[in-house]
Short mmCIF file of C-alpha atoms in Angstrom, two decimals:
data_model
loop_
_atom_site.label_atom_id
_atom_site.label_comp_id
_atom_site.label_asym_id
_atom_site.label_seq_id
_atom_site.Cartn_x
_atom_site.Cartn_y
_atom_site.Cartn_z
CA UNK A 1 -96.75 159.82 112.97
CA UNK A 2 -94.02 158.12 114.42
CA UNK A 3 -91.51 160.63 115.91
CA UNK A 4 -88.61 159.33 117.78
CA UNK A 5 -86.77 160.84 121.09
CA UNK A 6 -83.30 160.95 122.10
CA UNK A 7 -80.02 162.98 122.30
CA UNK A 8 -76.98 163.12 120.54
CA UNK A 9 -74.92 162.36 123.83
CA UNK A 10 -70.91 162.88 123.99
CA UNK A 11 -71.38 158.98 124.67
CA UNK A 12 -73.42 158.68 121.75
CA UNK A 13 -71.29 160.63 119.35
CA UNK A 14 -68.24 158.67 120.63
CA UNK A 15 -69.25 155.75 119.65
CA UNK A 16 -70.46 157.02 116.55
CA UNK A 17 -67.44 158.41 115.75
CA UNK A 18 -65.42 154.89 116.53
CA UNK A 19 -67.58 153.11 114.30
CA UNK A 20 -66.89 155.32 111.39
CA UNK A 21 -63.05 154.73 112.15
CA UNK A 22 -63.45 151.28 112.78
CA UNK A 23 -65.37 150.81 109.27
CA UNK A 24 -63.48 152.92 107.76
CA UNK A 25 -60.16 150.62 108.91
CA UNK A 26 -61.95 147.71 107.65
CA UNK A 27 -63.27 148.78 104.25
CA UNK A 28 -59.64 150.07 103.35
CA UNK A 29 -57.63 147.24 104.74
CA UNK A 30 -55.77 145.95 101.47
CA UNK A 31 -55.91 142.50 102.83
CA UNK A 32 -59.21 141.16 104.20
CA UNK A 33 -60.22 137.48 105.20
CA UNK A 34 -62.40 135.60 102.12
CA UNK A 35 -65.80 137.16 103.03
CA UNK A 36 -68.05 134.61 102.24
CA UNK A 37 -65.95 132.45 103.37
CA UNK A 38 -64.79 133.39 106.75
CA UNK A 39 -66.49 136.36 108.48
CA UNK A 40 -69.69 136.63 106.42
CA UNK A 41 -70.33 132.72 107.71
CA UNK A 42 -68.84 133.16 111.36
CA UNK A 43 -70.87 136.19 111.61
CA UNK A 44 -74.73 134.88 110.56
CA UNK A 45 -73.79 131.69 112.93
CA UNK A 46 -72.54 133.69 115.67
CA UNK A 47 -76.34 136.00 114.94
CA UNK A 48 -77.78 132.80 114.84
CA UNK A 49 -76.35 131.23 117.81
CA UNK A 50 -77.04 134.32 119.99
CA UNK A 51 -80.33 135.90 118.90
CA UNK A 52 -81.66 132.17 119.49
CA UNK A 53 -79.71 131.82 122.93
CA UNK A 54 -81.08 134.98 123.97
CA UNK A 55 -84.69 133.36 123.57
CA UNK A 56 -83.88 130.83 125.54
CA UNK A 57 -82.99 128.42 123.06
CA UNK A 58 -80.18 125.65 124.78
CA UNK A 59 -78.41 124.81 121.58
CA UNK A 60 -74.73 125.57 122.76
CA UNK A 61 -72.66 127.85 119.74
CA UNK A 62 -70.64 124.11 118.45
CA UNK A 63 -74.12 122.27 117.75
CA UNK A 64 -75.89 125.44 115.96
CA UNK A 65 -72.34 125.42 113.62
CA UNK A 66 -72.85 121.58 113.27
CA UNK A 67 -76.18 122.48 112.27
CA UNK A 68 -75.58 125.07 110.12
CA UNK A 69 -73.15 122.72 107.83
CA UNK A 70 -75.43 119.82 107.67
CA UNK A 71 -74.94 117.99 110.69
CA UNK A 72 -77.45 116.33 113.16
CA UNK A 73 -77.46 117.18 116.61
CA UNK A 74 -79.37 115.41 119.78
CA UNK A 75 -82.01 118.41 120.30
CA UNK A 76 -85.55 118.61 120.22
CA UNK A 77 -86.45 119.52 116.44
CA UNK A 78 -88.38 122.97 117.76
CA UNK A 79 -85.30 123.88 118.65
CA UNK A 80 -83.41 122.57 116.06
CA UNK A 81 -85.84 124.49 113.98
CA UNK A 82 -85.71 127.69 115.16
CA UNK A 83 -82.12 127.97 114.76
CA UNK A 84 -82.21 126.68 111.20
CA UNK A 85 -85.11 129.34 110.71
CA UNK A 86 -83.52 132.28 112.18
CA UNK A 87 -79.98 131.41 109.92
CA UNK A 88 -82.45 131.23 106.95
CA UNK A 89 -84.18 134.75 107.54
CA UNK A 90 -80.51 136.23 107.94
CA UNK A 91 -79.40 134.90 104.82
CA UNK A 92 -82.45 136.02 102.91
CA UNK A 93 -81.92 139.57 104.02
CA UNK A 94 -79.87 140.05 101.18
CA UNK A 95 -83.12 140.17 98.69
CA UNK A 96 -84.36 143.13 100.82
CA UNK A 97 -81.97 145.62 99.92
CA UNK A 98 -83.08 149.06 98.28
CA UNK A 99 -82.49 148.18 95.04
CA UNK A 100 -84.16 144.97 94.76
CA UNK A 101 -86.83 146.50 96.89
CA UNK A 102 -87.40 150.32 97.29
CA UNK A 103 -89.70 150.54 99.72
CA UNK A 104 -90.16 148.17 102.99
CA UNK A 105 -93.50 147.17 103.83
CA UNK A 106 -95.95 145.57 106.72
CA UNK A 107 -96.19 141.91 104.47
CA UNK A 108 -92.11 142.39 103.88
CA UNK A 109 -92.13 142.32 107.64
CA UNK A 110 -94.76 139.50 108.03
CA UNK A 111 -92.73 137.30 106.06
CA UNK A 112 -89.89 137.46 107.79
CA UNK A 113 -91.07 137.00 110.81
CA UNK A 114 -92.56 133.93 108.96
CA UNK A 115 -89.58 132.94 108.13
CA UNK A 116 -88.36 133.49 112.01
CA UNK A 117 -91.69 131.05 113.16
CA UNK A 118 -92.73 128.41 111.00
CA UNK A 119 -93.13 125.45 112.45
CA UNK A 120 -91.71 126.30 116.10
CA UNK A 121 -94.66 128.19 116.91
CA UNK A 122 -97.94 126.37 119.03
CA UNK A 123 -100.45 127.42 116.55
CA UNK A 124 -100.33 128.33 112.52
CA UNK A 125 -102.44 131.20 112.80
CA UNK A 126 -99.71 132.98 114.98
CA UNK A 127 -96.94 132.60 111.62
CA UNK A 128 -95.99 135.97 110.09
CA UNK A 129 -99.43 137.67 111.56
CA UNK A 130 -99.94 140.06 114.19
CA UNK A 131 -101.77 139.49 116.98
CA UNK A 132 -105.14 139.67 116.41
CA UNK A 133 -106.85 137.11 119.14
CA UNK A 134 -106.45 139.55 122.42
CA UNK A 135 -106.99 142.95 123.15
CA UNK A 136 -103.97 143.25 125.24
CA UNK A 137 -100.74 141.18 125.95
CA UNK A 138 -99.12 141.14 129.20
CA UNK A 139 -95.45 140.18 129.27
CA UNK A 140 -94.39 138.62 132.96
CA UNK A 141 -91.02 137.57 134.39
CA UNK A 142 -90.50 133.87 133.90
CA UNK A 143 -89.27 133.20 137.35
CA UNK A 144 -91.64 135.47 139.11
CA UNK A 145 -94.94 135.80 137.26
CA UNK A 146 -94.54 139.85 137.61
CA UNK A 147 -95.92 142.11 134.83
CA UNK A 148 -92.92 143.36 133.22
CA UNK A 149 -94.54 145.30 129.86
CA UNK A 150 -97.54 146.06 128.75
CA UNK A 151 -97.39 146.41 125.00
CA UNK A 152 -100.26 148.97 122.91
CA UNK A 153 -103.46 147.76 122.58
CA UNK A 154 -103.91 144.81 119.55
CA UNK A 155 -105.89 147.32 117.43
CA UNK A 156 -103.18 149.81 117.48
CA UNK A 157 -100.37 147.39 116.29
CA UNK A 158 -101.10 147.52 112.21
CA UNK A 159 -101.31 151.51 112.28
CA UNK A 160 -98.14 151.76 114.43
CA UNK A 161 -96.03 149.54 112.09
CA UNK A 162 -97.12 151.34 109.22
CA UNK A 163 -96.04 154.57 111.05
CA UNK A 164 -92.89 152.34 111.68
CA UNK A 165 -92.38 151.81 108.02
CA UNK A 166 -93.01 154.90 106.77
CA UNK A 167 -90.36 156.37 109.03
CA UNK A 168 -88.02 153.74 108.03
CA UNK A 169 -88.72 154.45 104.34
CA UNK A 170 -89.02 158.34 104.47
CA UNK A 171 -85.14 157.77 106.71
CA UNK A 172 -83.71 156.32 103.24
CA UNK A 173 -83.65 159.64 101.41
CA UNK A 174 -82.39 161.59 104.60
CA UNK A 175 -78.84 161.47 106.41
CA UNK A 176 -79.71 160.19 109.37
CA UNK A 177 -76.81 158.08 111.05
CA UNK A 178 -77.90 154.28 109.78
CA UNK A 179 -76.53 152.96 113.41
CA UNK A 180 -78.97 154.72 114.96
CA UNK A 181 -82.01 153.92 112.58
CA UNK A 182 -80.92 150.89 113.01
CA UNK A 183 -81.30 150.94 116.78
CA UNK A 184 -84.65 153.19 116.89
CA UNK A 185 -86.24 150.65 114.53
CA UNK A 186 -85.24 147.46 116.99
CA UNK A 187 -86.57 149.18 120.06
CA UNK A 188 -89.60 150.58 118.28
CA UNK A 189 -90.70 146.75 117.28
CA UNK A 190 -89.73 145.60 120.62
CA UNK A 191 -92.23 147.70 122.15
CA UNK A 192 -94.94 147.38 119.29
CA UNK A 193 -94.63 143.75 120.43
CA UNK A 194 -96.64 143.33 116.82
CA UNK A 195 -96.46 139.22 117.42
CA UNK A 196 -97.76 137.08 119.66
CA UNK A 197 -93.80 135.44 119.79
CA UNK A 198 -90.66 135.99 117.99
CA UNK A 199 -90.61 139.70 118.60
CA UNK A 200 -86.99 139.72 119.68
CA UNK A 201 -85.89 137.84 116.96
CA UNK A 202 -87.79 139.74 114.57
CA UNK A 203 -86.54 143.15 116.27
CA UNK A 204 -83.27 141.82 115.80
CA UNK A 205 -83.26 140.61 112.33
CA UNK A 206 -85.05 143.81 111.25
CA UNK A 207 -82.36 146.26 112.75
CA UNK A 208 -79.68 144.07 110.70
CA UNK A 209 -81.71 144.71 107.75
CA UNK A 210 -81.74 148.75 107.64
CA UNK A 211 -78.09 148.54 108.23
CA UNK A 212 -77.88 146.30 105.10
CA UNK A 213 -79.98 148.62 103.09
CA UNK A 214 -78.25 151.95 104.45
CA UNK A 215 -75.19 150.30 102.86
CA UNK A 216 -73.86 150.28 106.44
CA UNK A 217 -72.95 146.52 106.61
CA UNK A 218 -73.64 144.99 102.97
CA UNK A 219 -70.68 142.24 103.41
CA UNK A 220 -72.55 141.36 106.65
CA UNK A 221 -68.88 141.09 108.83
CA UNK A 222 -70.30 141.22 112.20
CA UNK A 223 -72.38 140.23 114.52
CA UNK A 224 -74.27 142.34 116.90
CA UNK A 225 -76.56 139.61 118.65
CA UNK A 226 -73.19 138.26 120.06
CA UNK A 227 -72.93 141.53 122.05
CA UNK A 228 -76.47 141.24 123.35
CA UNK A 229 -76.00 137.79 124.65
CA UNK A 230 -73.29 138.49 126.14
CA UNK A 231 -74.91 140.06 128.93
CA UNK A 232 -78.57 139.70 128.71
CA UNK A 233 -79.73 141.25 131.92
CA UNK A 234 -78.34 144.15 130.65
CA UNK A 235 -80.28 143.96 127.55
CA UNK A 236 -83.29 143.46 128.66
CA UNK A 237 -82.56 146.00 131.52
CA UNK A 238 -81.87 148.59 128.86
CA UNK A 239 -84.81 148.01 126.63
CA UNK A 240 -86.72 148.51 129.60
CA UNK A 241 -85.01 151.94 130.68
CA UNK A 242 -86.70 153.45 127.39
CA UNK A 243 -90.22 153.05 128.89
CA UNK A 244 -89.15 153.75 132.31
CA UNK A 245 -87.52 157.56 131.15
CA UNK A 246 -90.86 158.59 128.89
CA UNK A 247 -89.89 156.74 126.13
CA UNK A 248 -86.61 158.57 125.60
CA UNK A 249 -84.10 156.54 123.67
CA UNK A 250 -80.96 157.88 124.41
CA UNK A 251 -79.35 155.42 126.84
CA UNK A 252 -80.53 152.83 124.43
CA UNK A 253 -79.08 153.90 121.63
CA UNK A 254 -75.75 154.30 123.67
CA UNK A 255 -75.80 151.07 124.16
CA UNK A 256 -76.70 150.34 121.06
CA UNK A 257 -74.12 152.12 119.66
CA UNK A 258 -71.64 150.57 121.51
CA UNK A 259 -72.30 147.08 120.57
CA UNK A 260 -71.72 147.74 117.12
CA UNK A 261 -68.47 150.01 118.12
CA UNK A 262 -67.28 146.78 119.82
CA UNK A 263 -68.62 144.10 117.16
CA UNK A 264 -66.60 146.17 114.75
CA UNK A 265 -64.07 146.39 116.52
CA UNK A 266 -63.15 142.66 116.69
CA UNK A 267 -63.40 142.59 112.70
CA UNK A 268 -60.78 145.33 112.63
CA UNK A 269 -58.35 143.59 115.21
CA UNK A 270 -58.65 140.39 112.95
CA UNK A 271 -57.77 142.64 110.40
CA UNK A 272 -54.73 144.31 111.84
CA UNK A 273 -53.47 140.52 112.40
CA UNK A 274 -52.79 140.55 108.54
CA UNK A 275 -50.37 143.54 109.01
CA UNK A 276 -52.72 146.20 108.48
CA UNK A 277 -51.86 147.84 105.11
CA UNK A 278 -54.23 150.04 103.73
CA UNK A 279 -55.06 149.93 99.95
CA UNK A 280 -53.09 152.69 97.92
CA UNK A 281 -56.04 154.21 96.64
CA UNK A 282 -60.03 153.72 96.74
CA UNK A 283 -59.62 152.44 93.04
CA UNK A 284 -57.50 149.54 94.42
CA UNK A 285 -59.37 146.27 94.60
CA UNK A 286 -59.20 144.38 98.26
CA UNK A 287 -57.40 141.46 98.26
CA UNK A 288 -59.19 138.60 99.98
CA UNK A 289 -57.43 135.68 101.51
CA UNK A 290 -57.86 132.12 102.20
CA UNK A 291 -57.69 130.45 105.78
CA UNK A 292 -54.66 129.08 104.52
CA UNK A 293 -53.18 132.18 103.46
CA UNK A 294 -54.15 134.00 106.18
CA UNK A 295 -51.93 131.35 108.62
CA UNK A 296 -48.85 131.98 106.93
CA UNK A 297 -49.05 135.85 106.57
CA UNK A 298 -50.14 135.64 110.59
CA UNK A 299 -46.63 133.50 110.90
CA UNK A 300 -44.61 135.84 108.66
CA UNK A 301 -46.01 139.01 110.57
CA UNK A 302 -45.20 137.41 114.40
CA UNK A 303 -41.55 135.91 113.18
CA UNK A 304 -40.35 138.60 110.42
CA UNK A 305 -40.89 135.66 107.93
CA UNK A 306 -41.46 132.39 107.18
CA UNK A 307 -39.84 129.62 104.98
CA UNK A 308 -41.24 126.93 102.97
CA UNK A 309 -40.32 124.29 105.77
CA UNK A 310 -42.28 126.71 108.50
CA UNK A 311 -45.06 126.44 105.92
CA UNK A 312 -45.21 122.53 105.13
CA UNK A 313 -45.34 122.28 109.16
CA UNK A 314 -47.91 124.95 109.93
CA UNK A 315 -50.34 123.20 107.00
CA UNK A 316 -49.44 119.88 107.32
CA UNK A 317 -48.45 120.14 103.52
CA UNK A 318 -46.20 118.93 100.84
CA UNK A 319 -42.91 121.24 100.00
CA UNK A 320 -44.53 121.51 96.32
CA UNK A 321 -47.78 122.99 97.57
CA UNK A 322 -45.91 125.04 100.31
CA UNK A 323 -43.91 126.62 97.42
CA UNK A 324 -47.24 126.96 95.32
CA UNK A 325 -49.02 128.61 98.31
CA UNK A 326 -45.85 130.94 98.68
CA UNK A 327 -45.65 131.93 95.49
CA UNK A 328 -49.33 132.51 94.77
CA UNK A 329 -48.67 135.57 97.92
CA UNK A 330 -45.71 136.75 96.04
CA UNK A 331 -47.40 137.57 92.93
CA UNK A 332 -50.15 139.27 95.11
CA UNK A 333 -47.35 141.52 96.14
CA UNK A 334 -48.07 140.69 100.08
CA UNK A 335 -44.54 138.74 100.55
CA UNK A 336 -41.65 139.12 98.90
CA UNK A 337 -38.86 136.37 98.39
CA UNK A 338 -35.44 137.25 100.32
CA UNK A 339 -31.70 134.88 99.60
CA UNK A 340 -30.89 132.33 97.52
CA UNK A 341 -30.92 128.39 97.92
CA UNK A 342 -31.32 126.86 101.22
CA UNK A 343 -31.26 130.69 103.07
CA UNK A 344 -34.61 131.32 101.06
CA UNK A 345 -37.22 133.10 103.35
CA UNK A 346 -40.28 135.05 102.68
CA UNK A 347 -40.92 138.77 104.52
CA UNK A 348 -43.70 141.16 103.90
CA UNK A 349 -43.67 143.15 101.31
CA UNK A 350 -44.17 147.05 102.82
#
């Protein structure tokens, strides 16, 4: 029975606590960026970019967003592939929510990390199966050859991810924090180390998913990979303190914790750019904006407001479609229209 370790630190509950705020901020905001738009697709490229980068892949973040819209880049196609695979396992997560699927299980895992794989892997028979070929794996240092990890035995690995799961599934009825399931169940593959390769991927992509099923992050505005890479020694450093203090996931889960603090962060402060207002009442539907609409409430927040000639010159537009685009905020009650004639200007509406 898997039984997880750790304490609920004042470091730990901090962060905790600034992640409810911070998601709190965000899911009342009145105004909020076009979703699928804007952060939902900055976010799974940004995942994409770093949770591949972190694996070593060289793809820099403008060619895996040339990619990701349909454009060639000069890369070798394993690597071209992997990014287009890992993109396509984040976007899929989606179908593995609680209601379209109660219950996670070991082949719901196999086939993502299928998904992960395919085709960038040396050998077929190592796609969405666990190891089965060695009795033990050794994990070295790249540079210096040096035994890093030793994960269980290969025999072990399908009765410890079906401990895994049932944890994770048992968790869904219970009130445990989702951020830290979410973390617990990332280290916990890590160290599993069910695959021959893809692991950290996979231990990536998985922790996103409980958070998506928890209802934690169902419009899928952030990215948490992009904190990892960020500073990888660290990472790796911490994934490796677990081990090191008898398996004891505290300082992991700190860390853990505050990635998301900070990844959530960032989506607020974008946020706040729009002015901030906060829906009247949970009943009140969030109003999402274009990029375009977003640039001239951004202009009417930093000057006190904005006229239809600041607007044809910020978009490059017409006066027609600058009056259209004006308009269209005005009957969403975000500006309001101030003077007469040529004096005309547009302030927010508070």
């Amino acid at each position: 029975m898997f039984k997880p370790k750790y304490r609920l630190t004042h470091t730990l509950v901090k962060y905790l606590t600034q992640i409810s705020d911070y998601r709190s901020s965000i899911l009342n905001a009145r105004l909020v960026p076009k979703w699928a738009v804007n952060l939902r697709k900055e976010a799974l490229i940004r995942s994409t970019y770093a949770s591949t980068s972190i694996e070593g892949n060289p793809l820099s973040f403008e060619e895996v967003s040339d990619l990701m819209i349909g454009r060639d880049v000069l890369a070798l196609t394993k690597d071209k592939k992997e990014v287009i695979n890992y993109f396509s396992a984040l976007e899929k997560l989606d179908n593995l929510t609680i209601n379209q699927k109660p219950v996670l299980t070991q082949a719901d895992v196999l086939a993502l990390h299928k998904l992960i794989t395919k085709g960038v892997l040396k050998s077929t028979k190592y796609v969405g199966k666990y190891r089965s070929d060695k009795e033990y794996v050794l994990l070295r240092n790249r540079a210096s050859g040096e035994v890093t990890y030793l994960p269980p035995p290969t025999k072990k690995v399908p009765q410890l991810m079906a401990d895994l799961l049932a944890w994770i599934n048992v968790n869904q009825e219970t009130d445990l924090n989702p951020v830290l399931e979410a973390g617990i169940v990332h280290y916990e593959l890590v160290r599993i180390h069910p695959f021959m390769d893809g692991n950290g991927r996979t231990g990536r992509a998985l922790a996103t998913l409980i958070l998506i099923r928890r209802g934690f992050d169902t419009k899928r505005f952030f990215s948490l990979d992009d904190f990892y890479n960020s500073d990888r020694e660290r990472y790796y450093q911490v994934l490796k303190s677990v081990h090191e203090q008898d398996y004891d996931l505290t300082k992991w889960l700190e860390y853990f914790g505050e990635g998301v603090a900070i990844s959530l962060k960032s989506v607020k402060d974008k946020i706040l750019k729009l002015g901030g207002l906060k829906k009247q009442n949970s009943e009140e539907p969030q109003i999402s904006l274009r990029n375009d609409q977003i640039k001239i409430i951004e202009l009417a927040n930093q000057n006190g407001s904005v006229t239809n000639r600041e607007v044809q010159k910020l978009l490059r537009v017409s006066n027609k479609k600058a009056y259209q685009l004006l308009h269209e905020l005005v009957n969403l009650k975000i500006l309001m229209r101030v003077g007469l004639g040529r004096s005309v200007r547009y302030t927010n509406k508070t």
